[in-house]
Amino acid sequence: MAIKVEVPASTSNLGAGFDTFGLALTLYNTFEVEENNQFEVEIIGEGADKLSKGDDNLFLKVYKRTCQELGIPCKPIRVVQKNNVPLGRGLGSSATAILGGIITATALGGINLTTDEVLKIAFNFESHPDNLVPALVGGFVTCAVDRDKVYFERIEFPKELQILVLIPEFEILTEEARKVLPKEVSLKDAVFNIQRATLLISALVNRDFDLLRVAVEDRLHQPFRGKLLKGFDTFKELAYSFGADAVFISGSGSTIGVFTRKNADQIGEEGVRLYREMGISAKYLVLEADEKGARWSRV
Ligand code: HSE
């Protein structure tokens, strides 16, 4: 049996929703899998020269662990990973491999898991839900973790907003970007974030886009990570001066996310130019929300 699994990239946090908000994007990693007489990995695109093709390959690790957990035979497979999601840029590339591995194991094993069951396995590999959930179900999600269980709600993302991602060439590892965060925050800062996170949801649902700029401000992570992410503050001002609706760090960076109703390409080009002036190469993509989430088909 041969299958193709497609998993969307995602942006997470979106300002005040640290470890809470996530949005699936129309940018995909694809895993073309066929049964084989041994395990084999080929990687095309992002990370081809960097990612393990052996036992440490995340997709394979997850595939094998899922078979084990479900008590199904772990058939040797050959996988061609076609990666369009840049690594270490806050766009959920690990989440695509984790979900790809789980979906492959269940599809080849003829097993149907619920969303909750998929997330439970996925959580063994990544303990924040904000990339896993949108990549699995699509759309804009808000998540809450209670003990080991993830609760989430999904809303449709307004079509009027274009999603621009400005991707500098340098990586920021989530693990490192979590180390710079304070262990405790003041009540004042907690309230600041609750106000803005709830405002963001209401503004998206009610299409009150003029509120987005205030709603993506945050005091839990961006002020600290902004220091790791060269160019963030300058680009933020620049993007707003060209009419952007919201500018935020995508996940733990290094990508910067922008919601805008106008000038998306112009904002992207200005961002690339800004980084070039700093001696850093960057690219931008104008995307939409993926409303379907991870999917597979026979090939
Ligand atoms: N929310 C995580 C963080 C990244 O900002 O560290 C995505 O899992």
PDB file of C-alpha atoms and ligand atoms in Angstrom:
ATOM      1  CA  MET A   1       0.000   0.000   0.000  1.00  0.00           C
ATOM      2  CA  ALA A   2       1.247   3.513  -0.807  1.00  0.00           C
ATOM      3  CA  ILE A   3      -0.103   6.698   0.703  1.00  0.00           C
ATOM      4  CA  LYS A   4       0.521  10.421   0.694  1.00  0.00           C
ATOM      5  CA  VAL A   5       0.156  12.444   3.901  1.00  0.00           C
ATOM      6  CA  GLU A   6      -0.012  16.222   3.783  1.00  0.00           C
ATOM      7  CA  VAL A   7       0.397  18.298   6.921  1.00  0.00           C
ATOM      8  CA  PRO A   8       0.147  22.096   7.037  1.00  0.00           C
ATOM      9  CA  ALA A   9       2.617  24.491   8.605  1.00  0.00           C
ATOM     10  CA  SER A  10       1.267  26.581  11.436  1.00  0.00           C
ATOM     11  CA  THR A  11       1.953  29.827  13.202  1.00  0.00           C
ATOM     12  CA  SER A  12       1.455  29.887  16.941  1.00  0.00           C
ATOM     13  CA  ASN A  13       1.145  32.213  19.944  1.00  0.00           C
ATOM     14  CA  LEU A  14      -0.073  35.099  17.734  1.00  0.00           C
ATOM     15  CA  GLY A  15       0.885  37.694  20.288  1.00  0.00           C
ATOM     16  CA  ALA A  16      -0.858  37.298  23.622  1.00  0.00           C
ATOM     17  CA  GLY A  17      -1.871  33.658  23.154  1.00  0.00           C
ATOM     18  CA  PHE A  18       1.392  32.111  24.341  1.00  0.00           C
ATOM     19  CA  ASP A  19       1.157  28.283  24.128  1.00  0.00           C
ATOM     20  CA  THR A  20      -2.558  28.772  23.369  1.00  0.00           C
ATOM     21  CA  PHE A  21      -3.333  30.083  19.877  1.00  0.00           C
ATOM     22  CA  GLY A  22      -2.386  28.423  16.605  1.00  0.00           C
ATOM     23  CA  LEU A  23      -3.283  28.883  12.964  1.00  0.00           C
ATOM     24  CA  ALA A  24      -2.800  26.357  10.145  1.00  0.00           C
ATOM     25  CA  LEU A  25      -1.257  27.770   6.967  1.00  0.00           C
ATOM     26  CA  THR A  26      -1.390  26.895   3.281  1.00  0.00           C
ATOM     27  CA  LEU A  27       2.194  25.658   3.247  1.00  0.00           C
ATOM     28  CA  TYR A  28       2.721  21.897   3.474  1.00  0.00           C
ATOM     29  CA  ASN A  29       5.126  19.113   4.212  1.00  0.00           C
ATOM     30  CA  THR A  30       4.233  15.987   2.263  1.00  0.00           C
ATOM     31  CA  PHE A  31       5.162  12.425   3.173  1.00  0.00           C
ATOM     32  CA  GLU A  32       4.936   9.894   0.351  1.00  0.00           C
ATOM     33  CA  VAL A  33       5.061   6.472   1.936  1.00  0.00           C
ATOM     34  CA  GLU A  34       5.147   2.955   0.558  1.00  0.00           C
ATOM     35  CA  GLU A  35       5.674  -0.403   2.172  1.00  0.00           C
ATOM     36  CA  ASN A  36       9.247  -1.568   1.602  1.00  0.00           C
ATOM     37  CA  ASN A  37      11.643  -4.341   2.657  1.00  0.00           C
ATOM     38  CA  GLN A  38      13.578  -1.944   4.915  1.00  0.00           C
ATOM     39  CA  PHE A  39      13.273   1.522   6.433  1.00  0.00           C
ATOM     40  CA  GLU A  40      14.396   4.233   4.020  1.00  0.00           C
ATOM     41  CA  VAL A  41      14.086   8.010   4.138  1.00  0.00           C
ATOM     42  CA  GLU A  42      14.573  10.491   1.336  1.00  0.00           C
ATOM     43  CA  ILE A  43      14.246  14.197   2.063  1.00  0.00           C
ATOM     44  CA  ILE A  44      13.636  16.843  -0.578  1.00  0.00           C
ATOM     45  CA  GLY A  45      13.516  20.567   0.158  1.00  0.00           C
ATOM     46  CA  GLU A  46      13.861  22.177   3.572  1.00  0.00           C
ATOM     47  CA  GLY A  47      16.303  20.360   5.859  1.00  0.00           C
ATOM     48  CA  ALA A  48      17.396  17.885   3.151  1.00  0.00           C
ATOM     49  CA  ASP A  49      21.051  18.361   4.082  1.00  0.00           C
ATOM     50  CA  LYS A  50      20.416  18.526   7.812  1.00  0.00           C
ATOM     51  CA  LEU A  51      17.683  16.183   8.975  1.00  0.00           C
ATOM     52  CA  SER A  52      18.510  12.607   9.974  1.00  0.00           C
ATOM     53  CA  LYS A  53      17.587   9.913   7.484  1.00  0.00           C
ATOM     54  CA  GLY A  54      18.295   7.173  10.002  1.00  0.00           C
ATOM     55  CA  ASP A  55      16.766   6.065  13.296  1.00  0.00           C
ATOM     56  CA  ASP A  56      16.738   9.650  14.574  1.00  0.00           C
ATOM     57  CA  ASN A  57      14.440  10.830  11.819  1.00  0.00           C
ATOM     58  CA  LEU A  58      11.480  12.323  13.688  1.00  0.00           C
ATOM     59  CA  PHE A  59       8.845  11.048  11.261  1.00  0.00           C
ATOM     60  CA  LEU A  60      10.223   7.471  11.510  1.00  0.00           C
ATOM     61  CA  LYS A  61      10.567   7.633  15.295  1.00  0.00           C
ATOM     62  CA  VAL A  62       6.950   8.689  15.641  1.00  0.00           C
ATOM     63  CA  TYR A  63       5.765   6.091  13.115  1.00  0.00           C
ATOM     64  CA  LYS A  64       7.502   3.280  15.045  1.00  0.00           C
ATOM     65  CA  ARG A  65       6.359   4.501  18.452  1.00  0.00           C
ATOM     66  CA  THR A  66       2.761   4.810  17.230  1.00  0.00           C
ATOM     67  CA  CYS A  67       2.780   1.235  15.901  1.00  0.00           C
ATOM     68  CA  GLN A  68       4.126   0.113  19.273  1.00  0.00           C
ATOM     69  CA  GLU A  69       1.516   2.033  21.271  1.00  0.00           C
ATOM     70  CA  LEU A  70      -1.299   0.734  19.103  1.00  0.00           C
ATOM     71  CA  GLY A  71       0.051  -2.831  19.116  1.00  0.00           C
ATOM     72  CA  ILE A  72       0.127  -3.061  15.328  1.00  0.00           C
ATOM     73  CA  PRO A  73       2.917  -4.488  13.134  1.00  0.00           C
ATOM     74  CA  CYS A  74       5.575  -1.909  12.363  1.00  0.00           C
ATOM     75  CA  LYS A  75       5.875  -2.492   8.617  1.00  0.00           C
ATOM     76  CA  PRO A  76       9.148  -1.260   7.082  1.00  0.00           C
ATOM     77  CA  ILE A  77       8.473   1.738   4.859  1.00  0.00           C
ATOM     78  CA  ARG A  78      10.181   3.999   2.401  1.00  0.00           C
ATOM     79  CA  VAL A  79       9.246   7.645   2.863  1.00  0.00           C
ATOM     80  CA  VAL A  80       9.931  10.611   0.634  1.00  0.00           C
ATOM     81  CA  GLN A  81       9.593  13.751   2.731  1.00  0.00           C
ATOM     82  CA  LYS A  82       8.890  16.771   0.557  1.00  0.00           C
ATOM     83  CA  ASN A  83       9.518  19.624   2.947  1.00  0.00           C
ATOM     84  CA  ASN A  84       8.289  23.116   2.220  1.00  0.00           C
ATOM     85  CA  VAL A  85       8.198  24.260   5.847  1.00  0.00           C
ATOM     86  CA  PRO A  86      11.499  25.840   6.924  1.00  0.00           C
ATOM     87  CA  LEU A  87      13.077  24.350  10.055  1.00  0.00           C
ATOM     88  CA  GLY A  88      13.578  26.195  13.336  1.00  0.00           C
ATOM     89  CA  ARG A  89      11.597  29.222  12.198  1.00  0.00           C
ATOM     90  CA  GLY A  90       8.467  28.965  14.347  1.00  0.00           C
ATOM     91  CA  LEU A  91       6.314  27.465  11.592  1.00  0.00           C
ATOM     92  CA  GLY A  92       5.621  24.079  13.155  1.00  0.00           C
ATOM     93  CA  SER A  93       7.911  21.898  11.031  1.00  0.00           C
ATOM     94  CA  SER A  94       8.328  19.326  13.863  1.00  0.00           C
ATOM     95  CA  ALA A  95       4.565  19.132  14.290  1.00  0.00           C
ATOM     96  CA  THR A  96       4.246  18.166  10.615  1.00  0.00           C
ATOM     97  CA  ALA A  97       6.676  15.252  11.070  1.00  0.00           C
ATOM     98  CA  ILE A  98       4.990  14.116  14.298  1.00  0.00           C
ATOM     99  CA  LEU A  99       1.511  14.129  12.788  1.00  0.00           C
ATOM    100  CA  GLY A 100       2.833  12.629   9.550  1.00  0.00           C
ATOM    101  CA  GLY A 101       4.285   9.678  11.496  1.00  0.00           C
ATOM    102  CA  ILE A 102       1.103   9.051  13.484  1.00  0.00           C
ATOM    103  CA  ILE A 103      -1.182   9.315  10.460  1.00  0.00           C
ATOM    104  CA  THR A 104       1.052   6.960   8.447  1.00  0.00           C
ATOM    105  CA  ALA A 105       1.022   4.317  11.193  1.00  0.00           C
ATOM    106  CA  THR A 106      -2.762   4.449  11.542  1.00  0.00           C
ATOM    107  CA  ALA A 107      -3.423   4.538   7.788  1.00  0.00           C
ATOM    108  CA  LEU A 108      -1.144   1.566   7.031  1.00  0.00           C
ATOM    109  CA  GLY A 109      -2.445  -0.281  10.100  1.00  0.00           C
ATOM    110  CA  GLY A 110      -6.082   0.324   9.108  1.00  0.00           C
ATOM    111  CA  ILE A 111      -6.846   2.037  12.413  1.00  0.00           C
ATOM    112  CA  ASN A 112      -9.072   5.047  12.989  1.00  0.00           C
ATOM    113  CA  LEU A 113      -8.090   7.260  15.886  1.00  0.00           C
ATOM    114  CA  THR A 114     -10.079  10.178  17.238  1.00  0.00           C
ATOM    115  CA  THR A 115      -8.501  13.639  17.265  1.00  0.00           C
ATOM    116  CA  ASP A 116      -7.971  13.293  21.022  1.00  0.00           C
ATOM    117  CA  GLU A 117      -6.194   9.974  20.563  1.00  0.00           C
ATOM    118  CA  VAL A 118      -3.895  11.396  17.881  1.00  0.00           C
ATOM    119  CA  LEU A 119      -3.055  14.363  20.101  1.00  0.00           C
ATOM    120  CA  LYS A 120      -2.324  12.105  23.063  1.00  0.00           C
ATOM    121  CA  ILE A 121       0.342  10.254  21.059  1.00  0.00           C
ATOM    122  CA  ALA A 122       1.643  13.488  19.544  1.00  0.00           C
ATOM    123  CA  PHE A 123       2.106  14.977  23.012  1.00  0.00           C
ATOM    124  CA  ASN A 124       4.826  12.431  23.751  1.00  0.00           C
ATOM    125  CA  PHE A 125       6.949  14.271  21.226  1.00  0.00           C
ATOM    126  CA  GLU A 126       5.947  17.921  21.646  1.00  0.00           C
ATOM    127  CA  SER A 127       4.406  19.269  24.785  1.00  0.00           C
ATOM    128  CA  HIS A 128       2.858  22.469  23.417  1.00  0.00           C
ATOM    129  CA  PRO A 129      -0.445  22.105  21.602  1.00  0.00           C
ATOM    130  CA  ASP A 130      -0.337  25.316  19.610  1.00  0.00           C
ATOM    131  CA  ASN A 131       1.262  23.868  16.456  1.00  0.00           C
ATOM    132  CA  LEU A 132       0.003  20.294  16.760  1.00  0.00           C
ATOM    133  CA  VAL A 133      -3.684  21.145  17.061  1.00  0.00           C
ATOM    134  CA  PRO A 134      -4.014  23.554  14.108  1.00  0.00           C
ATOM    135  CA  ALA A 135      -1.846  21.315  11.922  1.00  0.00           C
ATOM    136  CA  LEU A 136      -4.171  18.419  12.738  1.00  0.00           C
ATOM    137  CA  VAL A 137      -7.582  20.092  12.484  1.00  0.00           C
ATOM    138  CA  GLY A 138      -6.914  23.244  10.437  1.00  0.00           C
ATOM    139  CA  GLY A 139      -8.120  26.797  11.002  1.00  0.00           C
ATOM    140  CA  PHE A 140      -7.493  29.041  13.973  1.00  0.00           C
ATOM    141  CA  VAL A 141      -7.510  27.203  17.274  1.00  0.00           C
ATOM    142  CA  THR A 142      -7.409  28.130  20.890  1.00  0.00           C
ATOM    143  CA  CYS A 143      -6.077  25.377  23.187  1.00  0.00           C
ATOM    144  CA  ALA A 144      -6.043  24.561  26.876  1.00  0.00           C
ATOM    145  CA  VAL A 145      -4.101  21.694  28.433  1.00  0.00           C
ATOM    146  CA  ASP A 146      -5.457  20.065  31.548  1.00  0.00           C
ATOM    147  CA  ARG A 147      -3.146  17.381  32.895  1.00  0.00           C
ATOM    148  CA  ASP A 148      -2.418  15.352  29.731  1.00  0.00           C
ATOM    149  CA  LYS A 149      -5.512  16.303  27.816  1.00  0.00           C
ATOM    150  CA  VAL A 150      -5.814  19.106  25.272  1.00  0.00           C
ATOM    151  CA  TYR A 151      -9.114  20.938  24.978  1.00  0.00           C
ATOM    152  CA  PHE A 152      -9.517  23.129  21.951  1.00  0.00           C
ATOM    153  CA  GLU A 153     -11.954  25.241  19.983  1.00  0.00           C
ATOM    154  CA  ARG A 154     -11.560  26.036  16.338  1.00  0.00           C
ATOM    155  CA  ILE A 155     -12.798  29.121  14.541  1.00  0.00           C
ATOM    156  CA  GLU A 156     -12.720  29.936  10.880  1.00  0.00           C
ATOM    157  CA  PHE A 157     -10.092  32.513  10.034  1.00  0.00           C
ATOM    158  CA  PRO A 158     -11.429  35.646   8.267  1.00  0.00           C
ATOM    159  CA  LYS A 159     -10.765  35.476   4.542  1.00  0.00           C
ATOM    160  CA  GLU A 160     -10.266  39.234   4.384  1.00  0.00           C
ATOM    161  CA  LEU A 161      -6.918  38.888   6.135  1.00  0.00           C
ATOM    162  CA  GLN A 162      -3.827  37.858   4.251  1.00  0.00           C
ATOM    163  CA  ILE A 163      -1.176  36.121   6.261  1.00  0.00           C
ATOM    164  CA  LEU A 164       2.339  37.216   5.493  1.00  0.00           C
ATOM    165  CA  VAL A 165       5.279  35.345   6.950  1.00  0.00           C
ATOM    166  CA  LEU A 166       8.699  36.980   6.835  1.00  0.00           C
ATOM    167  CA  ILE A 167      11.303  34.244   7.239  1.00  0.00           C
ATOM    168  CA  PRO A 168      14.895  35.238   8.009  1.00  0.00           C
ATOM    169  CA  GLU A 169      17.637  32.745   7.205  1.00  0.00           C
ATOM    170  CA  PHE A 170      18.631  32.182  10.844  1.00  0.00           C
ATOM    171  CA  GLU A 171      16.998  29.595  13.082  1.00  0.00           C
ATOM    172  CA  ILE A 172      15.819  29.998  16.665  1.00  0.00           C
ATOM    173  CA  LEU A 173      15.404  26.785  18.618  1.00  0.00           C
ATOM    174  CA  THR A 174      12.208  26.735  20.676  1.00  0.00           C
ATOM    175  CA  GLU A 175      14.095  25.211  23.596  1.00  0.00           C
ATOM    176  CA  GLU A 176      16.514  28.164  23.636  1.00  0.00           C
ATOM    177  CA  ALA A 177      13.730  30.688  23.129  1.00  0.00           C
ATOM    178  CA  ARG A 178      11.898  29.283  26.175  1.00  0.00           C
ATOM    179  CA  LYS A 179      14.966  29.682  28.353  1.00  0.00           C
ATOM    180  CA  VAL A 180      14.882  33.470  27.986  1.00  0.00           C
ATOM    181  CA  LEU A 181      11.360  33.715  29.401  1.00  0.00           C
ATOM    182  CA  PRO A 182      10.696  34.724  33.016  1.00  0.00           C
ATOM    183  CA  LYS A 183       9.615  31.933  35.374  1.00  0.00           C
ATOM    184  CA  GLU A 184       7.020  34.172  36.996  1.00  0.00           C
ATOM    185  CA  VAL A 185       4.999  37.165  35.837  1.00  0.00           C
ATOM    186  CA  SER A 186       3.179  39.935  37.673  1.00  0.00           C
ATOM    187  CA  LEU A 187      -0.594  40.020  38.029  1.00  0.00           C
ATOM    188  CA  LYS A 188      -0.538  43.213  35.961  1.00  0.00           C
ATOM    189  CA  ASP A 189       1.199  41.459  33.047  1.00  0.00           C
ATOM    190  CA  ALA A 190      -1.068  38.401  33.317  1.00  0.00           C
ATOM    191  CA  VAL A 191      -4.108  40.681  33.081  1.00  0.00           C
ATOM    192  CA  PHE A 192      -2.525  42.546  30.161  1.00  0.00           C
ATOM    193  CA  ASN A 193      -2.287  39.257  28.254  1.00  0.00           C
ATOM    194  CA  ILE A 194      -5.730  37.919  29.181  1.00  0.00           C
ATOM    195  CA  GLN A 195      -7.267  41.181  27.955  1.00  0.00           C
ATOM    196  CA  ARG A 196      -5.476  41.007  24.635  1.00  0.00           C
ATOM    197  CA  ALA A 197      -5.869  37.286  23.998  1.00  0.00           C
ATOM    198  CA  THR A 198      -9.616  37.493  24.489  1.00  0.00           C
ATOM    199  CA  LEU A 199      -9.734  40.674  22.408  1.00  0.00           C
ATOM    200  CA  LEU A 200      -8.001  38.848  19.540  1.00  0.00           C
ATOM    201  CA  ILE A 201     -10.608  36.091  19.437  1.00  0.00           C
ATOM    202  CA  SER A 202     -13.509  38.540  19.587  1.00  0.00           C
ATOM    203  CA  ALA A 203     -11.930  40.767  16.949  1.00  0.00           C
ATOM    204  CA  LEU A 204     -11.461  37.825  14.561  1.00  0.00           C
ATOM    205  CA  VAL A 205     -14.973  36.487  15.128  1.00  0.00           C
ATOM    206  CA  ASN A 206     -16.588  39.919  14.794  1.00  0.00           C
ATOM    207  CA  ARG A 207     -14.224  40.996  12.008  1.00  0.00           C
ATOM    208  CA  ASP A 208     -13.207  44.051  13.973  1.00  0.00           C
ATOM    209  CA  PHE A 209      -9.823  44.200  12.329  1.00  0.00           C
ATOM    210  CA  ASP A 210      -8.850  47.634  13.631  1.00  0.00           C
ATOM    211  CA  LEU A 211      -8.465  46.020  17.080  1.00  0.00           C
ATOM    212  CA  LEU A 212      -5.883  43.485  15.966  1.00  0.00           C
ATOM    213  CA  ARG A 213      -2.872  45.738  16.474  1.00  0.00           C
ATOM    214  CA  VAL A 214      -3.652  46.135  20.172  1.00  0.00           C
ATOM    215  CA  ALA A 215      -4.767  42.519  20.501  1.00  0.00           C
ATOM    216  CA  VAL A 216      -1.408  41.011  19.467  1.00  0.00           C
ATOM    217  CA  GLU A 217       0.605  42.953  22.030  1.00  0.00           C
ATOM    218  CA  ASP A 218       1.946  40.740  24.800  1.00  0.00           C
ATOM    219  CA  ARG A 219       4.119  40.780  27.889  1.00  0.00           C
ATOM    220  CA  LEU A 220       4.850  37.088  28.371  1.00  0.00           C
ATOM    221  CA  HIS A 221       7.245  36.259  25.568  1.00  0.00           C
ATOM    222  CA  GLN A 222       7.669  38.814  22.782  1.00  0.00           C
ATOM    223  CA  PRO A 223       9.518  41.445  24.852  1.00  0.00           C
ATOM    224  CA  PHE A 224      12.136  38.801  25.758  1.00  0.00           C
ATOM    225  CA  ARG A 225      12.288  37.010  22.454  1.00  0.00           C
ATOM    226  CA  GLY A 226      12.371  40.274  20.549  1.00  0.00           C
ATOM    227  CA  LYS A 227      15.976  40.491  21.759  1.00  0.00           C
ATOM    228  CA  LEU A 228      16.846  37.173  20.082  1.00  0.00           C
ATOM    229  CA  LEU A 229      14.982  38.101  16.954  1.00  0.00           C
ATOM    230  CA  LYS A 230      17.055  40.747  15.259  1.00  0.00           C
ATOM    231  CA  GLY A 231      14.929  43.125  13.205  1.00  0.00           C
ATOM    232  CA  PHE A 232      11.611  42.376  14.893  1.00  0.00           C
ATOM    233  CA  ASP A 233      10.959  45.810  16.425  1.00  0.00           C
ATOM    234  CA  THR A 234      12.073  47.691  13.323  1.00  0.00           C
ATOM    235  CA  PHE A 235      10.047  45.496  10.976  1.00  0.00           C
ATOM    236  CA  LYS A 236       6.997  45.797  13.222  1.00  0.00           C
ATOM    237  CA  GLU A 237       7.013  49.601  12.916  1.00  0.00           C
ATOM    238  CA  LEU A 238       7.671  49.386   9.190  1.00  0.00           C
ATOM    239  CA  ALA A 239       4.831  46.909   8.586  1.00  0.00           C
ATOM    240  CA  TYR A 240       2.384  49.059  10.558  1.00  0.00           C
ATOM    241  CA  SER A 241       3.455  52.118   8.588  1.00  0.00           C
ATOM    242  CA  PHE A 242       2.419  50.242   5.408  1.00  0.00           C
ATOM    243  CA  GLY A 243      -1.006  49.481   6.875  1.00  0.00           C
ATOM    244  CA  ALA A 244      -0.528  46.013   8.428  1.00  0.00           C
ATOM    245  CA  ASP A 245      -3.250  44.990  10.885  1.00  0.00           C
ATOM    246  CA  ALA A 246      -1.156  42.815  13.215  1.00  0.00           C
ATOM    247  CA  VAL A 247       2.536  41.944  13.587  1.00  0.00           C
ATOM    248  CA  PHE A 248       3.772  39.203  15.911  1.00  0.00           C
ATOM    249  CA  ILE A 249       6.519  36.630  16.398  1.00  0.00           C
ATOM    250  CA  SER A 250       5.469  33.333  14.819  1.00  0.00           C
ATOM    251  CA  GLY A 251       5.855  30.667  17.512  1.00  0.00           C
ATOM    252  CA  SER A 252       9.242  31.175  19.092  1.00  0.00           C
ATOM    253  CA  GLY A 253      10.640  32.809  15.915  1.00  0.00           C
ATOM    254  CA  SER A 254      12.527  33.505  13.801  1.00  0.00           C
ATOM    255  CA  THR A 255       9.587  34.043  11.443  1.00  0.00           C
ATOM    256  CA  ILE A 256       7.557  37.218  11.872  1.00  0.00           C
ATOM    257  CA  GLY A 257       3.838  36.909  11.155  1.00  0.00           C
ATOM    258  CA  VAL A 258       1.668  39.684   9.758  1.00  0.00           C
ATOM    259  CA  PHE A 259      -2.088  39.905   9.209  1.00  0.00           C
ATOM    260  CA  THR A 260      -3.006  42.512   6.664  1.00  0.00           C
ATOM    261  CA  ARG A 261      -5.863  43.613   4.434  1.00  0.00           C
ATOM    262  CA  LYS A 262      -3.540  45.532   2.109  1.00  0.00           C
ATOM    263  CA  ASN A 263       0.003  45.865   0.738  1.00  0.00           C
ATOM    264  CA  ALA A 264       1.037  42.299   1.642  1.00  0.00           C
ATOM    265  CA  ASP A 265       3.716  42.074  -1.068  1.00  0.00           C
ATOM    266  CA  GLN A 266       4.993  45.547  -0.368  1.00  0.00           C
ATOM    267  CA  ILE A 267       5.321  44.751   3.359  1.00  0.00           C
ATOM    268  CA  GLY A 268       7.097  41.495   2.533  1.00  0.00           C
ATOM    269  CA  GLU A 269       9.515  43.232   0.151  1.00  0.00           C
ATOM    270  CA  GLU A 270      10.257  45.922   2.719  1.00  0.00           C
ATOM    271  CA  GLY A 271      10.994  43.186   5.276  1.00  0.00           C
ATOM    272  CA  VAL A 272      13.393  41.403   2.940  1.00  0.00           C
ATOM    273  CA  ARG A 273      15.102  44.719   2.187  1.00  0.00           C
ATOM    274  CA  LEU A 274      15.382  45.522   5.898  1.00  0.00           C
ATOM    275  CA  TYR A 275      17.099  42.205   6.599  1.00  0.00           C
ATOM    276  CA  ARG A 276      19.350  42.599   3.566  1.00  0.00           C
ATOM    277  CA  GLU A 277      20.537  45.914   5.014  1.00  0.00           C
ATOM    278  CA  MET A 278      21.454  43.999   8.187  1.00  0.00           C
ATOM    279  CA  GLY A 279      23.404  41.460   6.107  1.00  0.00           C
ATOM    280  CA  ILE A 280      20.791  38.738   6.641  1.00  0.00           C
ATOM    281  CA  SER A 281      18.933  37.063   3.830  1.00  0.00           C
ATOM    282  CA  ALA A 282      15.201  36.560   4.243  1.00  0.00           C
ATOM    283  CA  LYS A 283      12.191  35.600   2.184  1.00  0.00           C
ATOM    284  CA  TYR A 284       8.490  36.172   2.542  1.00  0.00           C
ATOM    285  CA  LEU A 285       5.371  34.202   1.665  1.00  0.00           C
ATOM    286  CA  VAL A 286       1.796  35.395   1.433  1.00  0.00           C
ATOM    287  CA  LEU A 287      -0.444  32.580   2.661  1.00  0.00           C
ATOM    288  CA  GLU A 288      -3.971  31.820   3.692  1.00  0.00           C
ATOM    289  CA  ALA A 289      -5.395  29.799   6.526  1.00  0.00           C
ATOM    290  CA  ASP A 290      -5.591  26.064   5.843  1.00  0.00           C
ATOM    291  CA  GLU A 291      -9.073  25.075   6.967  1.00  0.00           C
ATOM    292  CA  LYS A 292      -8.708  21.296   6.540  1.00  0.00           C
ATOM    293  CA  GLY A 293      -5.702  20.249   8.586  1.00  0.00           C
ATOM    294  CA  ALA A 294      -3.646  17.094   8.073  1.00  0.00           C
ATOM    295  CA  ARG A 295      -4.963  14.635   5.475  1.00  0.00           C
ATOM    296  CA  TRP A 296      -3.948  11.455   3.729  1.00  0.00           C
ATOM    297  CA  SER A 297      -4.888   9.616   0.551  1.00  0.00           C
ATOM    298  CA  ARG A 298      -3.901   6.425  -1.222  1.00  0.00           C
ATOM    299  CA  VAL A 299      -1.630   6.861  -4.224  1.00  0.00           C
TER     300      VAL A 299
HETATM  301  N1  HSE B   1       4.322  28.090  21.982  1.00  0.00           N
HETATM  302  C1  HSE B   1       5.667  27.606  21.851  1.00  0.00           C
HETATM  303  C2  HSE B   1       6.612  28.670  22.321  1.00  0.00           C
HETATM  304  C3  HSE B   1       6.057  27.320  20.432  1.00  0.00           C
HETATM  305  O1  HSE B   1       6.361  29.834  22.051  1.00  0.00           O
HETATM  306  O2  HSE B   1       7.626  28.347  22.937  1.00  0.00           O
HETATM  307  C4  HSE B   1       5.195  26.380  19.728  1.00  0.00           C
HETATM  308  O3  HSE B   1       5.050  25.132  20.308  1.00  0.00           O
END
